[in-house]
Amino acid sequence: MSKPITDHAATGGPEPARPLVLTGNDALAEHLLRICAAAGTDPRLIRGAPPRELWEEASLVLVGDDRAGHCAAMPRRPGVLLLGLDLDDAGVWVRAVQLGAEHVLFLPDAETWLLDRIADAVEGVGPPARTVAVMGGRGGAGASTLACALAVTAARRGLRTVLVDGDPLGGGLDILLGGETAAGLRWPDLAGSRGRVSGAELARALPALKRLGTLACLSWDRGDTPAVPSEAMRSVLAAARRGGGLVVVDVPRRLDAAAGQALEQSDTALLVVPAELRAVAAADRVAASVRMRLDDVRVVVRPPGPFGLPAHRIARGLRMQLAGVLDPEPGLTVDLEQGVPPGIREGGPLARFCGAFLDEVLPTVPAVEGVCTDGATAEGGRCRGSRRGSAGRRRGRWSGSGGRLLVGARR
């Protein structure tokens, strides 16, 4: 049975900052209080000019247009929204400038947007996570392995990482990570999710690997495989992205509504293509459907042997940027059968490629509790790229014996 996760007030610990509602209009106040309750918070309602300390400490300030004049002398701060009362009153825009408001809203039209904005403020949401979709150009190309390796590499650096298994017929990424027995929710528990899902609750509910404390994985159980509605994929990915860090999604080649939604929420897609003529032909069809939903699509070439097609010719034929060449990793098959996560071997081609790719797309990433690993250095609470990764690049090309990242390649 599906068990949607919904936002609710946090328990324990210090009380989070609450939104501040400033209005003397009873109808507007009732409407705003109802929206705040739906976002899981209890705001402070003040009908006059607020004390300066409340104005400054509030997570969000909602000012009714009837109180804009009372607040114009308050110090400027981010997170001030002005609620208009009359659509025909052009003076509301002047008062918004005097108030320093970020937005002017009119209810009920802006109710959905305002609900998300309040929930973001309550959760303390920062910059969204970088989201990378990984797909295979043909079956067995190694996309799932690369998706896991990207997540493992990011987690080893101390980066908050969520790995999402978007392929219901792939067997389960939790098995690739050796975490099939870890407790936590799987897709069947979340298939009924709608609307806003709490990012903090999602992170706590997903299985986590003990060896990789910052990596959470959403995969499938071993029972019947339900279809994931696109609404559930949208809600879950939005919650994962709000936590910051990195989100990696393993996307199937045949795009259903949920897979399409995953691509639309992604920043970059990696298409894994073996250096074989038939694989390139199949990848061309996959790439055409991906480009309809996402602009930044790059190809990762896997050479099967010394006589494979050149990587640059494959990229040019697919009209895609070459992300890099991923050489075979000795012992990978045995590792996967024994539950050793791909990318865990620092000197292997997978770890080298993933490290260099993350150095490119994540030049500066937040450290988790000030801890950076895998050679990254903490500066001002942020992790700078791995020293191993940056030292091995020369003129835009990864020069190690394993994965090679061609940073300067273009379509």
mmCIF file of C-alpha atoms in Angstrom:
data_model
loop_
_atom_site.group_PDB
_atom_site.id
_atom_site.type_symbol
_atom_site.label_atom_id
_atom_site.label_comp_id
_atom_site.label_asym_id
_atom_site.label_seq_id
_atom_site.Cartn_x
_atom_site.Cartn_y
_atom_site.Cartn_z
ATOM 1 C CA MET A 1 0.000 0.000 0.000
ATOM 2 C CA SER A 2 1.266 3.450 -0.851
ATOM 3 C CA LYS A 3 2.316 5.652 2.074
ATOM 4 C CA PRO A 4 2.667 9.250 0.933
ATOM 5 C CA ILE A 5 5.031 11.419 2.909
ATOM 6 C CA THR A 6 3.633 14.827 3.755
ATOM 7 C CA ASP A 7 5.091 17.846 5.500
ATOM 8 C CA HIS A 8 4.505 18.235 9.189
ATOM 9 C CA ALA A 9 5.980 20.279 11.966
ATOM 10 C CA ALA A 10 9.293 19.033 13.214
ATOM 11 C CA THR A 11 9.452 17.670 16.729
ATOM 12 C CA GLY A 12 12.318 18.072 19.126
ATOM 13 C CA GLY A 13 15.243 20.465 18.919
ATOM 14 C CA PRO A 14 14.995 24.237 18.808
ATOM 15 C CA GLU A 15 11.827 25.815 17.443
ATOM 16 C CA PRO A 16 12.328 26.810 13.796
ATOM 17 C CA ALA A 17 11.784 30.395 12.706
ATOM 18 C CA ARG A 18 8.124 31.039 11.928
ATOM 19 C CA PRO A 19 6.580 33.129 9.150
ATOM 20 C CA LEU A 20 5.211 36.542 10.092
ATOM 21 C CA VAL A 21 1.777 37.637 8.837
ATOM 22 C CA LEU A 22 0.983 41.360 8.934
ATOM 23 C CA THR A 23 -2.557 42.384 8.052
ATOM 24 C CA GLY A 24 -5.696 43.838 9.597
ATOM 25 C CA ASN A 25 -7.940 42.342 6.916
ATOM 26 C CA ASP A 26 -9.805 39.423 8.521
ATOM 27 C CA ALA A 27 -10.483 37.591 5.245
ATOM 28 C CA LEU A 28 -6.854 37.841 4.130
ATOM 29 C CA ALA A 29 -5.576 36.795 7.557
ATOM 30 C CA GLU A 30 -7.817 33.723 7.567
ATOM 31 C CA HIS A 31 -6.685 32.777 4.068
ATOM 32 C CA LEU A 32 -2.984 33.144 4.953
ATOM 33 C CA LEU A 33 -3.341 31.192 8.188
ATOM 34 C CA ARG A 34 -4.992 28.362 6.273
ATOM 35 C CA ILE A 35 -2.160 28.259 3.714
ATOM 36 C CA CYS A 36 0.466 28.277 6.483
ATOM 37 C CA ALA A 37 -1.304 25.384 8.209
ATOM 38 C CA ALA A 38 -1.209 23.409 4.962
ATOM 39 C CA ALA A 39 2.562 24.052 4.820
ATOM 40 C CA GLY A 40 2.953 22.688 8.349
ATOM 41 C CA THR A 41 3.671 25.900 10.228
ATOM 42 C CA ASP A 42 1.954 28.211 12.698
ATOM 43 C CA PRO A 43 2.771 31.831 11.807
ATOM 44 C CA ARG A 44 2.735 34.894 14.043
ATOM 45 C CA LEU A 45 -0.158 37.182 13.166
ATOM 46 C CA ILE A 46 0.264 40.880 13.950
ATOM 47 C CA ARG A 47 -2.339 43.457 12.954
ATOM 48 C CA GLY A 48 -0.136 46.530 13.405
ATOM 49 C CA ALA A 49 3.506 47.460 12.930
ATOM 50 C CA PRO A 50 5.714 44.545 14.042
ATOM 51 C CA PRO A 51 8.564 44.729 16.552
ATOM 52 C CA ARG A 52 11.856 44.970 14.725
ATOM 53 C CA GLU A 53 13.206 41.705 16.170
ATOM 54 C CA LEU A 54 10.201 39.735 14.883
ATOM 55 C CA TRP A 55 10.556 41.336 11.455
ATOM 56 C CA GLU A 56 14.225 40.352 11.236
ATOM 57 C CA GLU A 57 14.011 36.807 12.650
ATOM 58 C CA ALA A 58 10.926 35.589 10.726
ATOM 59 C CA SER A 59 11.574 32.914 8.101
ATOM 60 C CA LEU A 60 9.195 34.753 5.742
ATOM 61 C CA VAL A 61 7.188 37.991 6.002
ATOM 62 C CA LEU A 62 3.709 38.176 4.450
ATOM 63 C CA VAL A 63 2.453 41.749 4.378
ATOM 64 C CA GLY A 64 -1.119 42.613 3.496
ATOM 65 C CA ASP A 65 -1.423 45.698 1.314
ATOM 66 C CA ASP A 66 -3.439 47.326 4.094
ATOM 67 C CA ARG A 67 -0.297 47.297 6.294
ATOM 68 C CA ALA A 68 2.328 48.159 3.656
ATOM 69 C CA GLY A 69 2.575 51.747 4.907
ATOM 70 C CA HIS A 70 3.137 50.587 8.506
ATOM 71 C CA CYS A 71 6.109 48.460 7.410
ATOM 72 C CA ALA A 72 7.789 50.780 4.899
ATOM 73 C CA ALA A 73 10.208 52.069 7.538
ATOM 74 C CA MET A 74 11.341 48.570 8.558
ATOM 75 C CA PRO A 75 14.869 47.523 7.533
ATOM 76 C CA ARG A 76 15.206 45.816 4.159
ATOM 77 C CA ARG A 77 15.447 42.042 4.285
ATOM 78 C CA PRO A 78 14.912 39.113 1.895
ATOM 79 C CA GLY A 79 11.734 37.078 2.000
ATOM 80 C CA VAL A 80 9.144 39.875 2.096
ATOM 81 C CA LEU A 81 5.971 39.241 0.065
ATOM 82 C CA LEU A 82 3.212 41.802 -0.456
ATOM 83 C CA LEU A 83 -0.353 40.492 -0.698
ATOM 84 C CA GLY A 84 -2.459 42.741 -2.892
ATOM 85 C CA LEU A 85 -6.134 43.296 -2.133
ATOM 86 C CA ASP A 86 -7.296 44.966 -5.342
ATOM 87 C CA LEU A 87 -6.206 43.875 -8.822
ATOM 88 C CA ASP A 88 -7.142 47.290 -10.232
ATOM 89 C CA ASP A 89 -4.966 49.223 -7.761
ATOM 90 C CA ALA A 90 -1.794 50.101 -9.673
ATOM 91 C CA GLY A 91 -0.363 51.775 -6.565
ATOM 92 C CA VAL A 92 0.401 48.352 -5.056
ATOM 93 C CA TRP A 93 3.554 48.194 -7.188
ATOM 94 C CA VAL A 94 4.795 51.498 -5.789
ATOM 95 C CA ARG A 95 4.186 50.285 -2.246
ATOM 96 C CA ALA A 96 6.010 47.055 -3.050
ATOM 97 C CA VAL A 97 9.109 49.017 -4.064
ATOM 98 C CA GLN A 98 8.917 51.152 -0.923
ATOM 99 C CA LEU A 99 8.580 47.995 1.174
ATOM 100 C CA GLY A 100 11.383 46.123 -0.592
ATOM 101 C CA ALA A 101 9.077 43.218 -1.389
ATOM 102 C CA GLU A 102 10.340 40.377 -3.560
ATOM 103 C CA HIS A 103 6.930 39.642 -5.066
ATOM 104 C CA VAL A 104 3.388 41.001 -5.224
ATOM 105 C CA LEU A 105 0.784 38.248 -4.914
ATOM 106 C CA PHE A 106 -2.970 38.103 -5.320
ATOM 107 C CA LEU A 107 -5.008 35.307 -3.774
ATOM 108 C CA PRO A 108 -6.429 32.855 -4.616
ATOM 109 C CA ASP A 109 -4.528 32.817 -7.939
ATOM 110 C CA ALA A 110 -1.094 32.605 -6.269
ATOM 111 C CA GLU A 111 -2.119 30.159 -3.544
ATOM 112 C CA THR A 112 -0.161 27.155 -4.876
ATOM 113 C CA TRP A 113 2.990 29.217 -5.420
ATOM 114 C CA LEU A 114 2.684 30.766 -1.953
ATOM 115 C CA LEU A 115 2.202 27.364 -0.313
ATOM 116 C CA ASP A 116 5.472 26.123 -1.813
ATOM 117 C CA ARG A 117 7.259 29.344 -0.849
ATOM 118 C CA ILE A 118 6.117 29.073 2.774
ATOM 119 C CA ALA A 119 7.083 25.392 2.951
ATOM 120 C CA ASP A 120 10.526 26.222 1.528
ATOM 121 C CA ALA A 121 11.027 28.859 4.215
ATOM 122 C CA VAL A 122 9.939 26.458 6.962
ATOM 123 C CA GLU A 123 12.283 23.713 5.696
ATOM 124 C CA GLY A 124 15.182 26.144 5.320
ATOM 125 C CA VAL A 125 15.643 25.291 1.660
ATOM 126 C CA GLY A 126 18.807 26.535 -0.062
ATOM 127 C CA PRO A 127 20.067 26.140 -3.632
ATOM 128 C CA PRO A 128 18.573 23.072 -5.366
ATOM 129 C CA ALA A 129 20.621 19.949 -5.920
ATOM 130 C CA ARG A 130 22.422 19.403 -9.190
ATOM 131 C CA THR A 131 20.419 16.641 -10.881
ATOM 132 C CA VAL A 132 22.030 14.205 -13.322
ATOM 133 C CA ALA A 133 20.027 11.658 -15.312
ATOM 134 C CA VAL A 134 21.880 8.573 -16.554
ATOM 135 C CA MET A 135 20.575 6.446 -19.445
ATOM 136 C CA GLY A 136 21.822 3.627 -21.618
ATOM 137 C CA GLY A 137 22.070 3.970 -25.378
ATOM 138 C CA ARG A 138 21.173 0.292 -25.578
ATOM 139 C CA GLY A 139 20.371 -2.461 -23.121
ATOM 140 C CA GLY A 140 23.284 -3.481 -20.933
ATOM 141 C CA ALA A 141 25.280 -0.353 -21.680
ATOM 142 C CA GLY A 142 26.174 0.130 -18.007
ATOM 143 C CA ALA A 143 23.999 3.142 -17.169
ATOM 144 C CA SER A 144 22.882 1.786 -13.800
ATOM 145 C CA THR A 145 26.470 1.053 -12.817
ATOM 146 C CA LEU A 146 27.543 4.574 -13.772
ATOM 147 C CA ALA A 147 24.587 6.115 -11.888
ATOM 148 C CA CYS A 148 25.589 4.252 -8.733
ATOM 149 C CA ALA A 149 29.245 5.169 -9.180
ATOM 150 C CA LEU A 150 28.393 8.878 -9.513
ATOM 151 C CA ALA A 151 26.361 8.733 -6.310
ATOM 152 C CA VAL A 152 29.073 6.793 -4.463
ATOM 153 C CA THR A 153 31.779 9.232 -5.564
ATOM 154 C CA ALA A 154 29.735 12.246 -4.451
ATOM 155 C CA ALA A 155 28.937 10.657 -1.092
ATOM 156 C CA ARG A 156 32.604 9.835 -0.490
ATOM 157 C CA ARG A 157 33.294 13.562 -0.840
ATOM 158 C CA GLY A 158 30.807 14.350 1.897
ATOM 159 C CA LEU A 159 28.173 15.666 -0.508
ATOM 160 C CA ARG A 160 24.503 15.094 0.265
ATOM 161 C CA THR A 161 23.467 12.610 -2.387
ATOM 162 C CA VAL A 162 20.182 10.991 -3.381
ATOM 163 C CA LEU A 163 20.181 8.134 -5.896
ATOM 164 C CA VAL A 164 16.792 7.547 -7.535
ATOM 165 C CA ASP A 165 16.025 4.314 -9.399
ATOM 166 C CA GLY A 166 13.678 5.312 -12.201
ATOM 167 C CA ASP A 167 13.714 1.915 -13.954
ATOM 168 C CA PRO A 168 11.132 -0.479 -12.461
ATOM 169 C CA LEU A 169 12.466 -3.370 -14.568
ATOM 170 C CA GLY A 170 16.141 -2.831 -13.771
ATOM 171 C CA GLY A 171 16.359 -5.155 -10.776
ATOM 172 C CA GLY A 172 17.014 -2.459 -8.158
ATOM 173 C CA LEU A 173 19.932 -0.109 -7.594
ATOM 174 C CA ASP A 174 19.952 -1.059 -3.915
ATOM 175 C CA ILE A 175 21.289 -4.479 -4.978
ATOM 176 C CA LEU A 176 24.125 -2.831 -6.932
ATOM 177 C CA LEU A 177 25.007 -0.882 -3.798
ATOM 178 C CA GLY A 178 24.835 -3.959 -1.571
ATOM 179 C CA GLY A 179 21.995 -2.396 0.407
ATOM 180 C CA GLU A 180 18.987 -4.539 -0.497
ATOM 181 C CA THR A 181 18.435 -5.438 3.168
ATOM 182 C CA ALA A 182 18.691 -1.850 4.444
ATOM 183 C CA ALA A 183 15.551 -0.581 6.128
ATOM 184 C CA GLY A 184 13.657 2.274 4.537
ATOM 185 C CA LEU A 185 10.982 3.177 2.019
ATOM 186 C CA ARG A 186 10.972 1.934 -1.560
ATOM 187 C CA TRP A 187 9.042 3.152 -4.607
ATOM 188 C CA PRO A 188 5.880 1.131 -3.836
ATOM 189 C CA ASP A 189 5.612 3.082 -0.562
ATOM 190 C CA LEU A 190 5.824 6.406 -2.391
ATOM 191 C CA ALA A 191 3.862 5.710 -5.570
ATOM 192 C CA GLY A 192 0.829 7.499 -4.131
ATOM 193 C CA SER A 193 2.691 10.713 -3.326
ATOM 194 C CA ARG A 194 1.024 13.888 -4.550
ATOM 195 C CA GLY A 195 1.686 17.579 -4.083
ATOM 196 C CA ARG A 196 4.563 18.643 -1.894
ATOM 197 C CA VAL A 197 6.701 16.013 -0.177
ATOM 198 C CA SER A 198 8.896 17.043 2.746
ATOM 199 C CA GLY A 199 12.547 16.915 1.715
ATOM 200 C CA ALA A 200 13.732 16.382 5.287
ATOM 201 C CA GLU A 201 11.246 13.555 5.885
ATOM 202 C CA LEU A 202 12.157 11.907 2.586
ATOM 203 C CA ALA A 203 15.869 11.927 3.422
ATOM 204 C CA ARG A 204 15.189 10.319 6.803
ATOM 205 C CA ALA A 205 12.846 7.688 5.354
ATOM 206 C CA LEU A 206 15.062 6.369 2.537
ATOM 207 C CA PRO A 207 17.578 3.542 3.036
ATOM 208 C CA ALA A 208 21.112 4.711 3.747
ATOM 209 C CA LEU A 209 24.344 2.755 3.442
ATOM 210 C CA LYS A 210 26.449 2.663 6.599
ATOM 211 C CA ARG A 211 29.646 2.959 4.561
ATOM 212 C CA LEU A 212 28.300 6.017 2.747
ATOM 213 C CA GLY A 213 26.439 8.048 5.345
ATOM 214 C CA THR A 214 25.466 10.921 3.043
ATOM 215 C CA LEU A 215 23.982 8.650 0.324
ATOM 216 C CA ALA A 216 20.276 7.821 0.339
ATOM 217 C CA CYS A 217 18.825 5.484 -2.288
ATOM 218 C CA LEU A 218 15.236 5.209 -3.531
ATOM 219 C CA SER A 219 14.860 1.890 -5.314
ATOM 220 C CA TRP A 220 12.351 -0.945 -5.702
ATOM 221 C CA ASP A 221 11.386 -3.827 -3.448
ATOM 222 C CA ARG A 222 11.312 -7.424 -4.600
ATOM 223 C CA GLY A 223 7.510 -7.622 -4.849
ATOM 224 C CA ASP A 224 5.130 -6.700 -7.647
ATOM 225 C CA THR A 225 6.315 -3.676 -9.605
ATOM 226 C CA PRO A 226 3.739 -0.876 -9.686
ATOM 227 C CA ALA A 227 3.847 1.884 -12.230
ATOM 228 C CA VAL A 228 5.036 5.187 -10.769
ATOM 229 C CA PRO A 229 2.702 8.028 -11.744
ATOM 230 C CA SER A 230 4.402 11.124 -13.132
ATOM 231 C CA GLU A 231 2.925 13.120 -10.217
ATOM 232 C CA ALA A 232 4.762 10.893 -7.734
ATOM 233 C CA MET A 233 8.032 11.205 -9.646
ATOM 234 C CA ARG A 234 7.616 14.984 -9.767
ATOM 235 C CA SER A 235 6.888 15.252 -6.032
ATOM 236 C CA VAL A 236 9.694 12.929 -4.922
ATOM 237 C CA LEU A 237 12.349 14.480 -7.171
ATOM 238 C CA ALA A 238 11.329 17.991 -6.145
ATOM 239 C CA ALA A 239 11.744 16.987 -2.496
ATOM 240 C CA ALA A 240 15.142 15.400 -3.165
ATOM 241 C CA ARG A 241 16.339 18.481 -5.071
ATOM 242 C CA ARG A 242 15.319 20.849 -2.272
ATOM 243 C CA GLY A 243 17.863 19.194 0.019
ATOM 244 C CA GLY A 244 20.774 20.447 -2.097
ATOM 245 C CA GLY A 245 23.855 18.467 -3.078
ATOM 246 C CA LEU A 246 23.525 15.939 -5.896
ATOM 247 C CA VAL A 247 20.592 13.890 -7.196
ATOM 248 C CA VAL A 248 21.338 11.045 -9.630
ATOM 249 C CA VAL A 249 18.468 9.382 -11.512
ATOM 250 C CA ASP A 250 18.755 6.099 -13.376
ATOM 251 C CA VAL A 251 16.302 6.583 -16.269
ATOM 252 C CA PRO A 252 15.066 3.753 -18.531
ATOM 253 C CA ARG A 253 15.552 3.986 -22.296
ATOM 254 C CA ARG A 254 11.839 3.659 -23.008
ATOM 255 C CA LEU A 255 10.405 6.896 -21.690
ATOM 256 C CA ASP A 256 7.069 6.666 -19.934
ATOM 257 C CA ALA A 257 5.424 9.636 -18.204
ATOM 258 C CA ALA A 258 7.486 9.191 -15.016
ATOM 259 C CA ALA A 259 10.788 8.909 -16.911
ATOM 260 C CA GLY A 260 9.910 11.993 -18.923
ATOM 261 C CA GLN A 261 9.226 13.872 -15.711
ATOM 262 C CA ALA A 262 12.622 12.797 -14.344
ATOM 263 C CA LEU A 263 14.354 14.204 -17.424
ATOM 264 C CA GLU A 264 12.450 17.477 -17.193
ATOM 265 C CA GLN A 265 13.676 17.955 -13.619
ATOM 266 C CA SER A 266 17.280 17.117 -14.507
ATOM 267 C CA ASP A 267 20.085 19.563 -15.278
ATOM 268 C CA THR A 268 22.252 17.171 -17.295
ATOM 269 C CA ALA A 269 21.764 13.764 -18.901
ATOM 270 C CA LEU A 270 24.539 11.249 -19.543
ATOM 271 C CA LEU A 271 23.884 8.718 -22.313
ATOM 272 C CA VAL A 272 26.144 5.662 -21.977
ATOM 273 C CA VAL A 273 26.977 4.197 -25.396
ATOM 274 C CA PRO A 274 29.268 1.222 -26.123
ATOM 275 C CA ALA A 275 31.576 1.887 -29.067
ATOM 276 C CA GLU A 276 29.632 -0.394 -31.392
ATOM 277 C CA LEU A 277 27.814 0.522 -34.601
ATOM 278 C CA ARG A 278 24.502 -1.047 -33.564
ATOM 279 C CA ALA A 279 24.668 0.581 -30.131
ATOM 280 C CA VAL A 280 25.234 3.988 -31.733
ATOM 281 C CA ALA A 281 22.231 3.477 -34.003
ATOM 282 C CA ALA A 282 20.059 2.608 -31.002
ATOM 283 C CA ALA A 283 21.437 5.522 -28.991
ATOM 284 C CA ASP A 284 20.503 7.946 -31.756
ATOM 285 C CA ARG A 285 16.839 7.088 -31.266
ATOM 286 C CA VAL A 286 17.109 7.412 -27.501
ATOM 287 C CA ALA A 287 18.909 10.756 -27.795
ATOM 288 C CA ALA A 288 16.177 12.175 -30.026
ATOM 289 C CA SER A 289 13.524 11.595 -27.342
ATOM 290 C CA VAL A 290 15.771 12.875 -24.566
ATOM 291 C CA ARG A 291 16.578 16.135 -26.352
ATOM 292 C CA MET A 292 12.867 16.943 -26.517
ATOM 293 C CA ARG A 293 12.916 17.286 -22.713
ATOM 294 C CA LEU A 294 16.446 18.371 -21.820
ATOM 295 C CA ASP A 295 19.061 20.542 -23.525
ATOM 296 C CA ASP A 296 22.264 19.405 -21.798
ATOM 297 C CA VAL A 297 22.690 15.819 -23.028
ATOM 298 C CA ARG A 298 26.184 14.315 -23.154
ATOM 299 C CA VAL A 299 27.505 10.970 -24.325
ATOM 300 C CA VAL A 300 29.763 8.651 -22.330
ATOM 301 C CA VAL A 301 31.536 6.173 -24.605
ATOM 302 C CA ARG A 302 32.462 2.688 -23.399
ATOM 303 C CA PRO A 303 35.085 1.090 -25.637
ATOM 304 C CA PRO A 304 34.563 -2.703 -25.820
ATOM 305 C CA GLY A 305 38.030 -3.365 -27.275
ATOM 306 C CA PRO A 306 40.934 -1.925 -29.250
ATOM 307 C CA PHE A 307 38.915 -1.799 -32.498
ATOM 308 C CA GLY A 308 35.915 0.176 -31.231
ATOM 309 C CA LEU A 309 34.640 3.303 -32.947
ATOM 310 C CA PRO A 310 36.515 6.492 -31.933
ATOM 311 C CA ALA A 311 34.697 8.397 -29.195
ATOM 312 C CA HIS A 312 34.783 11.730 -30.997
ATOM 313 C CA ARG A 313 33.153 10.196 -34.076
ATOM 314 C CA ILE A 314 30.377 8.719 -31.938
ATOM 315 C CA ALA A 315 29.728 12.081 -30.294
ATOM 316 C CA ARG A 316 29.711 13.857 -33.639
ATOM 317 C CA GLY A 317 27.354 11.285 -35.125
ATOM 318 C CA LEU A 318 24.948 11.656 -32.209
ATOM 319 C CA ARG A 319 25.270 15.467 -32.300
ATOM 320 C CA MET A 320 26.127 15.489 -28.598
ATOM 321 C CA GLN A 321 28.866 16.757 -26.328
ATOM 322 C CA LEU A 322 31.368 14.074 -25.376
ATOM 323 C CA ALA A 323 31.403 13.743 -21.588
ATOM 324 C CA GLY A 324 34.239 11.240 -21.630
ATOM 325 C CA VAL A 325 35.444 7.726 -22.302
ATOM 326 C CA LEU A 326 34.829 5.088 -19.648
ATOM 327 C CA ASP A 327 37.331 2.248 -19.891
ATOM 328 C CA PRO A 328 36.526 -1.254 -18.589
ATOM 329 C CA GLU A 329 37.096 -1.748 -14.854
ATOM 330 C CA PRO A 330 38.907 -4.948 -13.850
ATOM 331 C CA GLY A 331 37.015 -6.976 -11.248
ATOM 332 C CA LEU A 332 33.780 -4.998 -11.585
ATOM 333 C CA THR A 333 31.581 -8.032 -12.260
ATOM 334 C CA VAL A 334 32.887 -9.819 -9.164
ATOM 335 C CA ASP A 335 32.463 -6.664 -7.060
ATOM 336 C CA LEU A 336 28.826 -6.264 -8.079
ATOM 337 C CA GLU A 337 28.039 -9.901 -7.270
ATOM 338 C CA GLN A 338 29.612 -9.469 -3.839
ATOM 339 C CA GLY A 339 27.730 -6.268 -3.030
ATOM 340 C CA VAL A 340 30.704 -3.924 -3.429
ATOM 341 C CA PRO A 341 29.327 -0.547 -4.632
ATOM 342 C CA PRO A 342 30.607 0.539 -8.052
ATOM 343 C CA GLY A 343 32.989 3.463 -7.874
ATOM 344 C CA ILE A 344 34.246 2.537 -4.412
ATOM 345 C CA ARG A 345 37.741 1.699 -5.750
ATOM 346 C CA GLU A 346 39.554 5.050 -5.834
ATOM 347 C CA GLY A 347 42.020 4.084 -8.543
ATOM 348 C CA GLY A 348 39.488 2.448 -10.864
ATOM 349 C CA PRO A 349 38.185 3.921 -14.139
ATOM 350 C CA LEU A 350 34.694 4.460 -12.690
ATOM 351 C CA ALA A 351 35.911 6.498 -9.721
ATOM 352 C CA ARG A 352 38.297 8.485 -11.911
ATOM 353 C CA PHE A 353 35.647 9.345 -14.481
ATOM 354 C CA CYS A 354 33.031 10.222 -11.857
ATOM 355 C CA GLY A 355 35.464 12.366 -9.889
ATOM 356 C CA ALA A 356 36.474 14.343 -12.948
ATOM 357 C CA PHE A 357 32.852 14.747 -14.102
ATOM 358 C CA LEU A 358 31.779 16.028 -10.685
ATOM 359 C CA ASP A 359 34.727 18.427 -10.667
ATOM 360 C CA GLU A 360 33.284 19.910 -13.854
ATOM 361 C CA VAL A 361 29.592 20.129 -12.968
ATOM 362 C CA LEU A 362 30.075 20.729 -9.232
ATOM 363 C CA PRO A 363 33.121 23.016 -8.943
ATOM 364 C CA THR A 364 32.089 24.046 -5.413
ATOM 365 C CA VAL A 365 29.767 21.941 -3.278
ATOM 366 C CA PRO A 366 28.481 22.194 0.318
ATOM 367 C CA ALA A 367 30.259 20.051 2.874
ATOM 368 C CA VAL A 368 28.160 17.898 5.199
ATOM 369 C CA GLU A 369 28.895 19.024 8.764
ATOM 370 C CA GLY A 370 32.203 20.464 7.570
ATOM 371 C CA VAL A 371 33.549 17.069 6.453
ATOM 372 C CA CYS A 372 35.092 16.526 3.023
ATOM 373 C CA THR A 373 36.519 13.230 1.830
ATOM 374 C CA ASP A 374 38.236 11.701 -1.193
ATOM 375 C CA GLY A 375 40.900 14.389 -1.280
ATOM 376 C CA ALA A 376 38.483 17.348 -1.274
ATOM 377 C CA THR A 377 39.305 20.289 0.973
ATOM 378 C CA ALA A 378 36.922 22.276 3.166
ATOM 379 C CA GLU A 379 37.045 26.035 2.744
ATOM 380 C CA GLY A 380 34.505 28.175 4.562
ATOM 381 C CA GLY A 381 32.112 25.275 5.055
ATOM 382 C CA ARG A 382 32.281 24.211 1.392
ATOM 383 C CA CYS A 383 34.117 21.360 -0.323
ATOM 384 C CA ARG A 384 36.509 22.179 -3.085
ATOM 385 C CA GLY A 385 37.055 19.510 -5.752
ATOM 386 C CA SER A 386 39.125 16.410 -5.117
ATOM 387 C CA ARG A 387 42.840 17.016 -5.325
ATOM 388 C CA ARG A 388 43.173 13.670 -7.037
ATOM 389 C CA GLY A 389 40.633 14.665 -9.653
ATOM 390 C CA SER A 390 42.081 18.066 -10.455
ATOM 391 C CA ALA A 391 45.695 16.911 -10.549
ATOM 392 C CA GLY A 392 45.049 14.346 -13.270
ATOM 393 C CA ARG A 393 43.566 16.690 -15.842
ATOM 394 C CA ARG A 394 45.667 18.256 -18.586
ATOM 395 C CA ARG A 395 44.319 20.748 -21.143
ATOM 396 C CA GLY A 396 40.727 19.687 -20.461
ATOM 397 C CA ARG A 397 41.379 15.943 -20.805
ATOM 398 C CA TRP A 398 41.496 13.415 -17.996
ATOM 399 C CA SER A 399 44.958 11.872 -18.335
ATOM 400 C CA GLY A 400 44.730 8.975 -15.877
ATOM 401 C CA SER A 401 44.837 5.345 -16.955
ATOM 402 C CA GLY A 402 41.115 4.909 -16.295
ATOM 403 C CA GLY A 403 38.185 7.167 -17.133
ATOM 404 C CA ARG A 404 39.015 10.163 -19.314
ATOM 405 C CA LEU A 405 36.948 13.323 -19.159
ATOM 406 C CA LEU A 406 36.996 15.491 -22.272
ATOM 407 C CA VAL A 407 35.902 18.777 -20.743
ATOM 408 C CA GLY A 408 36.565 20.902 -23.776
ATOM 409 C CA ALA A 409 34.571 18.789 -26.257
ATOM 410 C CA ARG A 410 31.651 20.491 -27.959
ATOM 411 C CA ARG A 411 28.732 19.453 -30.134
#
